Coordinates of C-alpha atoms in Angstrom, one line a residue:
M7 CA -48.7 90.9 -16.8
E8 CA -51.8 90.5 -18.8
A9 CA -55.2 91.4 -17.5
A10 CA -56.5 87.9 -17.4
A11 CA -55.5 84.9 -15.3
A12 CA -51.9 84.1 -14.7
D13 CA -52.2 80.4 -15.5
T14 CA -50.6 80.7 -18.9
A15 CA -48.4 78.6 -21.1
A16 CA -44.9 78.2 -19.9
N17 CA -41.7 78.9 -22.0
K18 CA -39.8 75.7 -23.2
N19 CA -37.8 75.6 -20.2
G20 CA -41.0 76.2 -18.6
H21 CA -40.6 77.0 -15.1
R22 CA -42.5 80.3 -14.6
E23 CA -45.8 81.2 -16.2
E24 CA -46.4 84.5 -17.8
F25 CA -47.5 86.3 -14.7
T26 CA -44.3 86.2 -12.9
T27 CA -41.9 87.1 -15.8
A28 CA -41.5 90.5 -14.1
I29 CA -38.7 90.9 -11.2
F30 CA -40.9 91.9 -7.9
S31 CA -38.0 93.6 -6.3
S32 CA -40.1 96.3 -4.7
L33 CA -43.4 97.2 -3.3
T34 CA -45.6 99.9 -4.6
S35 CA -47.4 101.7 -1.9
L36 CA -51.0 102.9 -3.0
S37 CA -52.5 105.6 -0.7
L38 CA -56.2 106.3 0.0
N39 CA -55.8 109.2 2.0
H40 CA -57.2 111.6 -0.7
P41 CA -60.9 111.3 -1.5
V42 CA -61.6 110.6 -5.2
P43 CA -64.1 113.2 -6.8
R44 CA -67.2 112.0 -8.1
Y45 CA -68.9 113.5 -11.1
R46 CA -72.5 112.9 -12.5
C47 CA -73.1 112.3 -16.1
S48 CA -76.4 113.0 -18.1
P49 CA -79.3 110.5 -17.4
S50 CA -78.7 108.6 -20.6
P51 CA -74.9 108.7 -21.4
T52 CA -75.4 108.3 -25.2
A53 CA -73.1 109.7 -27.9
D54 CA -75.8 112.7 -28.2
N55 CA -76.0 113.7 -24.7
Y56 CA -73.0 112.3 -22.6
H57 CA -71.0 115.2 -21.0
L58 CA -68.1 115.6 -18.6
P59 CA -67.9 118.1 -15.6
N60 CA -66.2 121.4 -16.1
L61 CA -62.5 120.9 -15.0
P62 CA -60.0 123.7 -14.9
G63 CA -57.4 123.9 -17.5
L64 CA -57.3 123.9 -21.3
A65 CA -59.7 122.0 -23.3
M66 CA -58.1 119.5 -25.4
S67 CA -60.1 117.1 -27.9
L68 CA -59.0 113.4 -28.2
S69 CA -58.1 114.3 -31.6
D70 CA -55.4 116.5 -30.2
T71 CA -53.4 113.4 -28.5
D72 CA -51.7 110.4 -30.2
T73 CA -54.7 108.3 -29.4
K74 CA -56.0 106.8 -32.6
A75 CA -59.0 104.3 -32.8
D76 CA -57.8 102.5 -35.9
I77 CA -54.3 101.6 -35.2
T78 CA -53.0 98.0 -34.5
I79 CA -52.4 97.6 -30.8
D80 CA -49.1 96.5 -30.0
P81 CA -49.5 93.5 -27.4
A82 CA -46.6 94.9 -25.2
S83 CA -48.1 98.5 -25.1
F84 CA -51.5 97.1 -24.4
R85 CA -50.2 95.0 -21.4
E86 CA -48.2 98.1 -20.2
A87 CA -51.3 100.0 -20.4
L88 CA -53.5 97.7 -18.5
G89 CA -50.8 97.8 -15.8
H90 CA -52.0 100.9 -14.8
F91 CA -55.1 99.3 -13.3
A92 CA -54.6 98.3 -9.8
S93 CA -56.0 95.2 -8.7
G94 CA -56.2 92.7 -6.1
I95 CA -54.9 88.9 -6.7
T96 CA -56.7 85.7 -6.1
I97 CA -56.0 81.9 -6.2
I98 CA -58.6 80.0 -8.1
T99 CA -58.7 76.5 -6.5
T100 CA -60.5 73.2 -6.8
Q101 CA -59.9 69.5 -6.2
V102 CA -60.3 66.5 -8.5
D103 CA -59.8 63.1 -7.6
D104 CA -58.1 64.0 -4.4
E105 CA -55.7 66.3 -6.2
P106 CA -55.8 70.0 -5.4
I107 CA -55.6 72.2 -8.3
G108 CA -55.0 76.1 -8.5
F109 CA -53.6 79.1 -10.2
T110 CA -53.2 82.9 -9.7
C111 CA -55.7 85.2 -11.2
Q112 CA -55.8 88.8 -11.2
S113 CA -58.8 89.1 -13.5
F114 CA -61.7 88.6 -10.7
Y115 CA -64.6 90.9 -10.3
S116 CA -68.1 90.9 -9.0
V117 CA -70.9 90.5 -11.6
S118 CA -74.4 90.4 -9.7
M119 CA -75.9 90.6 -6.4
N120 CA -79.0 88.5 -7.1
P121 CA -78.2 85.8 -7.7
P122 CA -74.6 86.4 -6.4
L123 CA -72.4 85.9 -9.3
I124 CA -68.8 86.5 -9.8
S125 CA -66.2 86.1 -12.6
F126 CA -63.0 85.3 -13.4
S127 CA -60.9 85.2 -16.9
V128 CA -58.4 82.5 -17.8
K129 CA -56.1 81.7 -20.6
A130 CA -57.9 79.3 -23.3
S131 CA -54.7 77.2 -23.1
S132 CA -54.7 77.0 -19.5
F133 CA -53.5 73.7 -18.1
S134 CA -55.5 73.9 -14.7
Y135 CA -58.6 75.2 -15.9
P136 CA -60.0 72.0 -17.7
K137 CA -59.7 70.1 -14.3
I138 CA -62.1 73.1 -12.9
R139 CA -64.4 72.6 -15.5
Q140 CA -64.4 68.9 -14.8
A141 CA -65.2 69.7 -11.0
E142 CA -67.9 72.1 -11.8
R143 CA -66.8 74.1 -9.0
F144 CA -64.1 76.2 -7.5
A145 CA -63.1 78.6 -4.6
V146 CA -61.7 82.2 -5.0
N147 CA -59.1 82.7 -2.4
I148 CA -58.3 86.5 -2.1
L149 CA -54.8 87.0 -0.8
S150 CA -53.6 89.2 1.8
S151 CA -50.5 91.4 1.6
E152 CA -48.6 88.8 3.4
Q153 CA -49.1 86.4 0.7
S154 CA -47.0 87.5 -2.3
H155 CA -45.2 84.5 -2.1
V156 CA -48.2 82.2 -2.4
S157 CA -49.0 84.4 -5.4
N158 CA -45.7 83.6 -7.0
Q159 CA -45.8 80.0 -6.2
F160 CA -49.2 79.3 -7.9
A161 CA -47.9 81.2 -10.9
M162 CA -45.5 78.5 -11.5
R163 CA -46.1 75.9 -13.8
G164 CA -44.2 72.3 -13.6
A165 CA -43.7 72.7 -10.0
D166 CA -45.7 71.6 -6.9
K167 CA -47.6 74.5 -6.2
W168 CA -48.9 73.2 -2.9
Q169 CA -45.5 72.7 -1.2
G170 CA -45.5 74.4 2.2
I171 CA -49.1 75.5 1.5
D172 CA -51.5 75.2 4.5
W173 CA -54.9 74.4 3.3
Q174 CA -58.6 73.1 4.2
L175 CA -61.4 71.9 2.1
S176 CA -64.5 74.2 1.8
P177 CA -68.0 73.1 2.1
L178 CA -68.2 72.3 -1.6
G179 CA -64.9 70.5 -1.3
N180 CA -62.6 73.2 -2.7
P181 CA -59.3 73.9 -1.4
V182 CA -59.2 77.2 0.9
I183 CA -55.8 78.5 1.5
N184 CA -55.1 79.4 5.1
D185 CA -54.7 83.0 6.0
S186 CA -56.2 84.5 2.8
L187 CA -58.2 87.8 3.1
H188 CA -61.5 86.0 2.3
W189 CA -62.6 83.1 0.2
L190 CA -65.6 82.2 -1.9
D191 CA -67.1 78.9 -2.8
C192 CA -68.6 78.7 -6.4
K193 CA -70.0 76.5 -8.8
I194 CA -69.7 77.1 -12.4
H195 CA -72.8 79.2 -13.6
A196 CA -71.3 79.9 -17.3
E197 CA -68.6 80.2 -19.5
H198 CA -67.7 82.3 -22.5
P199 CA -64.9 82.5 -25.1
A200 CA -63.3 85.7 -25.4
G201 CA -60.3 85.8 -27.7
D202 CA -57.5 84.1 -26.4
H203 CA -59.2 83.8 -22.8
L204 CA -62.3 82.4 -21.4
I205 CA -64.8 84.3 -19.1
V206 CA -65.8 82.1 -16.3
I207 CA -68.9 83.0 -14.4
G208 CA -69.6 81.3 -10.9
E209 CA -72.3 81.4 -8.7
V210 CA -71.5 81.8 -5.0
K211 CA -72.7 79.2 -2.6
G212 CA -70.8 79.9 0.3
L213 CA -68.3 82.3 1.9
N214 CA -65.7 83.0 4.6
L215 CA -67.7 84.2 8.0
D216 CA -64.4 84.3 9.8
V217 CA -62.6 87.5 8.4
A218 CA -59.4 88.9 9.7
T219 CA -60.2 92.5 9.8
A220 CA -56.6 93.7 10.5
A221 CA -55.3 92.1 7.2
R222 CA -54.8 94.1 4.0
P223 CA -55.2 93.0 0.5
L224 CA -52.3 92.2 -1.9
L225 CA -52.3 94.5 -4.7
Y226 CA -50.6 94.3 -8.3
F227 CA -49.9 97.7 -9.9
K228 CA -47.6 98.5 -13.1
G229 CA -45.7 95.0 -12.8
K230 CA -45.3 95.3 -9.0
Y231 CA -46.9 94.0 -5.9
G232 CA -48.4 96.9 -3.6
D233 CA -50.1 97.3 -0.4
L234 CA -52.3 99.9 1.0
A235 CA -50.9 102.8 2.8
V236 CA -51.9 103.0 6.3
A237 CA -53.2 106.3 7.4
E238 CA -51.5 107.7 10.5

């Protein structure tokens, strides 16, 4: 799976988009039971004064590894490397001329607290995004661990993504998928081309105030869906 949005071009037979080319046959449990150590860098992490903490074990220079800065990056290897970064899953939605639009998106993140800005990335050749641009608004539906089927369904192309999906309109007029972990109501703030993708920045105008505290997020890690392990 690419690190950006799942709304990618379909193959010739064109049923399933790039996000769902892997077989999701098992779940990967991710545990947060062990605290992650925090390390302090120098005040100004430049090339001259950036330093790492002293960790036990043999010191090894990056030059001793197989990493080379000037090699050509193979797309499959790049995708596999990025798969080691666990992320949540969202559905980006809008409505144009009474038609609900949506696609699965893994590449979503916060940008600014003041003003409240978020961002997602989408394939430049996306079929859905031009309609979101036309509407100038969208909702981010953050999926729960019980909604992997929703993620799969909205990663499809050439099928009715909304079949069997319960939803309602947000205050801005964007489809909000029922039982999502959370949702954000946004207007497009800016758009930037980046390689074969677009970086879309949205300004949050509203959010869900009725959050199900018992729900857990749907995660994606190394080509598989996952869930947070529950501490006993």
